[in-house]
């Protein structure tokens, strides 16, 4: 949480409560300005970066993965795994990291169907275990949770998986897999496919003077009466 003087807090309250003007001039239901650039790490299943705050701040999102037997998946070994890190390291940052990851895991990651990550006709049944890595080039704050949620949702929706073949190796007596491109002549566009993941949308609202403000900035977050998180499944 940022530390503001009494005069600053009084000014923020006056803008919002008396004049009904947001700190950065946005409408109540307007998400802050941002730009998304995709495919920034070509070796990943999906990647993008979000620039916000007039391109002064950047967040990178990337997904990698590994094939594992479906039978190994459980409460302690999940299909989709989220890790958020930042350029600044501090005890406060570690606490905020834990809070943000807990919210996004419970409201976004765990509500994303994973059936499309299973490999068809694999014996034993295999599934892509994926890792969502997020790196914030700034201090990690609760006030960027809306931006983080949008980036994670988008990078999950864009996941492309390599086409593979599974087979039983008579020599090793084990079930193995390999890239389909090593067995068939495939055009580059046919070497991978969209997983078509459908993560929910997350919306963050601050409540001030009985009014809702979408995507609160740091000052709004700190003086709000409360904050509401909404997870929207499907349509």
Short mmCIF file of C-alpha atoms in Angstrom, two decimals:
data_model
loop_
_atom_site.label_atom_id
_atom_site.label_comp_id
_atom_site.label_asym_id
_atom_site.label_seq_id
_atom_site.Cartn_x
_atom_site.Cartn_y
_atom_site.Cartn_z
CA UNK A 1 0.00 0.00 0.00
CA UNK A 2 1.29 3.46 -0.86
CA UNK A 3 1.75 6.04 1.88
CA UNK A 4 0.01 9.36 1.28
CA UNK A 5 -0.03 12.52 3.35
CA UNK A 6 -3.27 13.72 4.94
CA UNK A 7 -3.46 16.51 2.37
CA UNK A 8 -3.12 14.04 -0.51
CA UNK A 9 -5.82 11.77 0.91
CA UNK A 10 -8.08 14.79 1.43
CA UNK A 11 -7.52 15.80 -2.20
CA UNK A 12 -8.31 12.29 -3.51
CA UNK A 13 -11.47 12.17 -1.41
CA UNK A 14 -12.56 15.58 -2.62
CA UNK A 15 -12.13 14.58 -6.28
CA UNK A 16 -14.07 11.34 -5.92
CA UNK A 17 -16.68 12.13 -3.28
CA UNK A 18 -17.45 15.80 -3.96
CA UNK A 19 -16.74 16.22 -7.67
CA UNK A 20 -17.19 12.59 -8.84
CA UNK A 21 -13.94 12.78 -10.84
CA UNK A 22 -11.57 9.82 -11.02
CA UNK A 23 -7.90 10.29 -10.17
CA UNK A 24 -6.81 9.76 -13.80
CA UNK A 25 -9.93 11.23 -15.43
CA UNK A 26 -11.49 7.95 -16.66
CA UNK A 27 -15.18 7.13 -16.68
CA UNK A 28 -16.39 4.89 -13.84
CA UNK A 29 -16.59 1.74 -16.02
CA UNK A 30 -13.49 2.44 -18.11
CA UNK A 31 -10.35 0.28 -17.94
CA UNK A 32 -7.10 2.24 -18.00
CA UNK A 33 -5.34 2.71 -21.35
CA UNK A 34 -3.12 -0.20 -22.36
CA UNK A 35 -1.54 -1.84 -25.39
CA UNK A 36 -1.05 -5.57 -26.00
CA UNK A 37 1.82 -6.95 -28.11
CA UNK A 38 1.69 -10.68 -28.84
CA UNK A 39 4.25 -13.42 -29.63
CA UNK A 40 7.17 -11.72 -27.92
CA UNK A 41 8.82 -15.07 -26.96
CA UNK A 42 8.62 -17.34 -29.99
CA UNK A 43 9.76 -20.47 -28.12
CA UNK A 44 6.73 -20.41 -25.79
CA UNK A 45 3.25 -21.84 -26.32
CA UNK A 46 1.91 -18.31 -25.95
CA UNK A 47 3.35 -14.93 -24.96
CA UNK A 48 2.53 -11.24 -24.86
CA UNK A 49 3.32 -8.02 -23.09
CA UNK A 50 1.02 -5.29 -21.86
CA UNK A 51 2.18 -1.69 -21.79
CA UNK A 52 0.19 0.74 -19.62
CA UNK A 53 0.53 4.09 -17.90
CA UNK A 54 1.45 5.77 -21.21
CA UNK A 55 3.85 2.89 -21.99
CA UNK A 56 5.92 3.67 -18.88
CA UNK A 57 5.14 0.26 -17.37
CA UNK A 58 5.31 -3.21 -18.90
CA UNK A 59 4.20 -6.69 -17.86
CA UNK A 60 5.37 -9.82 -19.70
CA UNK A 61 3.30 -13.01 -19.88
CA UNK A 62 4.60 -16.35 -21.21
CA UNK A 63 3.42 -19.97 -21.18
CA UNK A 64 5.53 -23.10 -21.41
CA UNK A 65 4.56 -26.69 -20.69
CA UNK A 66 5.34 -30.37 -20.40
CA UNK A 67 3.46 -33.60 -21.10
CA UNK A 68 2.52 -35.63 -18.03
CA UNK A 69 0.19 -38.60 -17.43
CA UNK A 70 -3.29 -37.44 -16.45
CA UNK A 71 -3.13 -39.81 -13.47
CA UNK A 72 -0.42 -37.63 -11.87
CA UNK A 73 -2.68 -34.57 -11.67
CA UNK A 74 -4.09 -33.83 -8.21
CA UNK A 75 -4.59 -31.02 -5.69
CA UNK A 76 -0.85 -30.66 -5.23
CA UNK A 77 0.05 -31.11 -8.89
CA UNK A 78 -2.23 -28.88 -10.96
CA UNK A 79 -2.64 -28.61 -14.73
CA UNK A 80 -2.29 -24.81 -14.92
CA UNK A 81 0.33 -23.22 -12.69
CA UNK A 82 0.71 -19.48 -12.12
CA UNK A 83 3.80 -17.61 -10.98
CA UNK A 84 3.96 -13.81 -10.76
CA UNK A 85 7.23 -12.01 -10.14
CA UNK A 86 8.47 -8.44 -10.28
CA UNK A 87 11.67 -6.50 -10.70
CA UNK A 88 11.44 -5.21 -7.12
CA UNK A 89 12.09 -7.57 -4.21
CA UNK A 90 10.88 -6.81 -0.68
CA UNK A 91 8.90 -8.39 2.14
CA UNK A 92 5.90 -6.24 1.24
CA UNK A 93 6.21 -7.35 -2.39
CA UNK A 94 6.20 -11.00 -1.33
CA UNK A 95 3.00 -10.45 0.66
CA UNK A 96 1.28 -8.70 -2.28
CA UNK A 97 2.48 -11.44 -4.66
CA UNK A 98 0.83 -14.08 -2.47
CA UNK A 99 -2.43 -12.10 -2.26
CA UNK A 100 -2.63 -11.52 -6.03
CA UNK A 101 -1.75 -15.13 -6.89
CA UNK A 102 -4.39 -16.43 -4.45
CA UNK A 103 -7.10 -14.25 -5.99
CA UNK A 104 -6.18 -15.08 -9.61
CA UNK A 105 -5.75 -18.78 -8.88
CA UNK A 106 -9.16 -19.10 -7.23
CA UNK A 107 -11.09 -16.85 -9.61
CA UNK A 108 -9.34 -17.43 -12.96
CA UNK A 109 -6.86 -20.31 -13.12
CA UNK A 110 -8.95 -22.90 -11.24
CA UNK A 111 -12.09 -21.95 -13.20
CA UNK A 112 -10.43 -22.53 -16.61
CA UNK A 113 -11.54 -25.88 -18.15
CA UNK A 114 -8.51 -28.06 -18.95
CA UNK A 115 -10.03 -30.86 -21.08
CA UNK A 116 -8.58 -29.29 -24.24
CA UNK A 117 -5.09 -29.80 -22.84
CA UNK A 118 -5.50 -33.58 -22.97
CA UNK A 119 -3.79 -35.43 -25.82
CA UNK A 120 -6.26 -37.36 -27.97
CA UNK A 121 -5.86 -41.15 -28.22
CA UNK A 122 -2.87 -41.22 -25.86
CA UNK A 123 -2.28 -44.34 -23.76
CA UNK A 124 -1.90 -43.81 -20.91
CA UNK A 125 -3.87 -40.59 -21.16
CA UNK A 126 -1.51 -37.60 -21.31
CA UNK A 127 -2.16 -33.93 -20.62
CA UNK A 128 -0.21 -30.74 -21.14
CA UNK A 129 0.79 -29.30 -17.77
CA UNK A 130 1.33 -25.60 -18.41
CA UNK A 131 3.16 -22.87 -16.55
CA UNK A 132 2.00 -19.25 -16.75
CA UNK A 133 4.91 -16.96 -15.91
CA UNK A 134 4.25 -13.26 -15.36
CA UNK A 135 6.96 -10.66 -14.86
CA UNK A 136 6.14 -7.10 -13.78
CA UNK A 137 8.70 -4.42 -14.59
CA UNK A 138 7.60 -2.34 -11.62
CA UNK A 139 6.58 -2.74 -8.02
CA UNK A 140 3.89 -5.39 -7.58
CA UNK A 141 0.68 -3.66 -6.45
CA UNK A 142 -2.89 -4.78 -5.89
CA UNK A 143 -3.97 -1.92 -8.15
CA UNK A 144 -2.62 -3.71 -11.27
CA UNK A 145 -4.73 -6.81 -10.60
CA UNK A 146 -7.15 -5.93 -13.42
CA UNK A 147 -4.27 -5.61 -15.93
CA UNK A 148 -2.77 -8.89 -14.71
CA UNK A 149 -6.11 -10.70 -15.05
CA UNK A 150 -6.59 -9.44 -18.61
CA UNK A 151 -3.08 -10.48 -19.62
CA UNK A 152 -3.35 -13.96 -18.09
CA UNK A 153 -6.73 -14.54 -19.72
CA UNK A 154 -5.45 -13.43 -23.12
CA UNK A 155 -2.23 -15.46 -22.99
CA UNK A 156 -4.24 -18.58 -22.02
CA UNK A 157 -6.71 -18.04 -24.87
CA UNK A 158 -3.80 -17.83 -27.35
CA UNK A 159 -2.08 -21.09 -26.32
CA UNK A 160 -0.86 -23.17 -29.28
CA UNK A 161 0.27 -26.73 -28.63
CA UNK A 162 2.56 -28.87 -30.81
CA UNK A 163 0.95 -31.86 -32.51
CA UNK A 164 2.42 -35.09 -31.15
CA UNK A 165 2.17 -38.85 -31.63
CA UNK A 166 2.21 -41.40 -28.80
CA UNK A 167 3.46 -44.97 -29.10
CA UNK A 168 4.59 -47.98 -27.11
CA UNK A 169 8.34 -48.59 -27.27
CA UNK A 170 8.97 -52.34 -27.46
CA UNK A 171 12.59 -51.93 -26.41
CA UNK A 172 12.10 -49.73 -23.35
CA UNK A 173 8.65 -51.18 -22.61
CA UNK A 174 7.37 -47.67 -22.02
CA UNK A 175 4.78 -45.37 -23.55
CA UNK A 176 6.54 -42.53 -25.34
CA UNK A 177 5.71 -39.52 -27.49
CA UNK A 178 7.32 -37.41 -30.17
CA UNK A 179 6.53 -34.47 -32.41
CA UNK A 180 4.21 -35.42 -35.23
CA UNK A 181 6.40 -33.39 -37.61
CA UNK A 182 9.16 -36.00 -37.14
CA UNK A 183 6.91 -38.66 -38.68
CA UNK A 184 4.93 -36.75 -41.27
CA UNK A 185 5.69 -33.95 -43.69
CA UNK A 186 3.66 -31.11 -42.26
CA UNK A 187 3.32 -27.50 -43.29
CA UNK A 188 4.47 -25.13 -40.55
CA UNK A 189 0.89 -24.05 -39.84
CA UNK A 190 -0.10 -27.70 -39.27
CA UNK A 191 2.59 -28.41 -36.67
CA UNK A 192 0.54 -26.86 -33.86
CA UNK A 193 -3.05 -26.16 -32.93
CA UNK A 194 -4.99 -23.77 -30.72
CA UNK A 195 -5.95 -25.29 -27.36
CA UNK A 196 -9.08 -23.07 -27.32
CA UNK A 197 -8.96 -22.53 -23.57
CA UNK A 198 -11.86 -20.54 -22.14
CA UNK A 199 -10.73 -18.74 -18.96
CA UNK A 200 -13.27 -16.49 -17.22
CA UNK A 201 -13.14 -12.71 -17.31
CA UNK A 202 -12.14 -10.96 -14.10
CA UNK A 203 -13.32 -7.48 -13.15
CA UNK A 204 -12.00 -5.45 -10.21
CA UNK A 205 -14.16 -2.70 -8.74
CA UNK A 206 -13.51 -0.25 -5.93
CA UNK A 207 -16.55 0.96 -4.03
CA UNK A 208 -16.61 4.63 -3.04
CA UNK A 209 -19.61 6.68 -1.99
CA UNK A 210 -21.92 3.79 -3.02
CA UNK A 211 -20.52 3.90 -6.56
CA UNK A 212 -18.48 1.32 -8.48
CA UNK A 213 -15.20 2.19 -10.20
CA UNK A 214 -13.69 -0.37 -12.58
CA UNK A 215 -9.93 -1.04 -12.53
CA UNK A 216 -8.99 1.25 -9.60
CA UNK A 217 -5.57 2.89 -9.66
CA UNK A 218 -3.40 2.92 -6.56
CA UNK A 219 -4.92 6.06 -5.01
CA UNK A 220 -8.50 4.81 -5.57
CA UNK A 221 -7.61 1.41 -4.16
CA UNK A 222 -6.23 2.90 -0.98
CA UNK A 223 -9.18 5.19 -0.17
CA UNK A 224 -12.00 2.89 -1.28
CA UNK A 225 -14.62 1.57 1.15
CA UNK A 226 -14.05 -1.92 -0.20
CA UNK A 227 -12.96 -3.78 -3.35
CA UNK A 228 -15.10 -6.29 -5.25
CA UNK A 229 -13.77 -9.02 -7.56
CA UNK A 230 -16.12 -10.50 -10.16
CA UNK A 231 -15.42 -13.67 -12.18
CA UNK A 232 -17.57 -14.07 -15.31
CA UNK A 233 -17.78 -17.59 -16.75
CA UNK A 234 -18.63 -18.12 -20.43
CA UNK A 235 -20.95 -15.40 -21.72
#
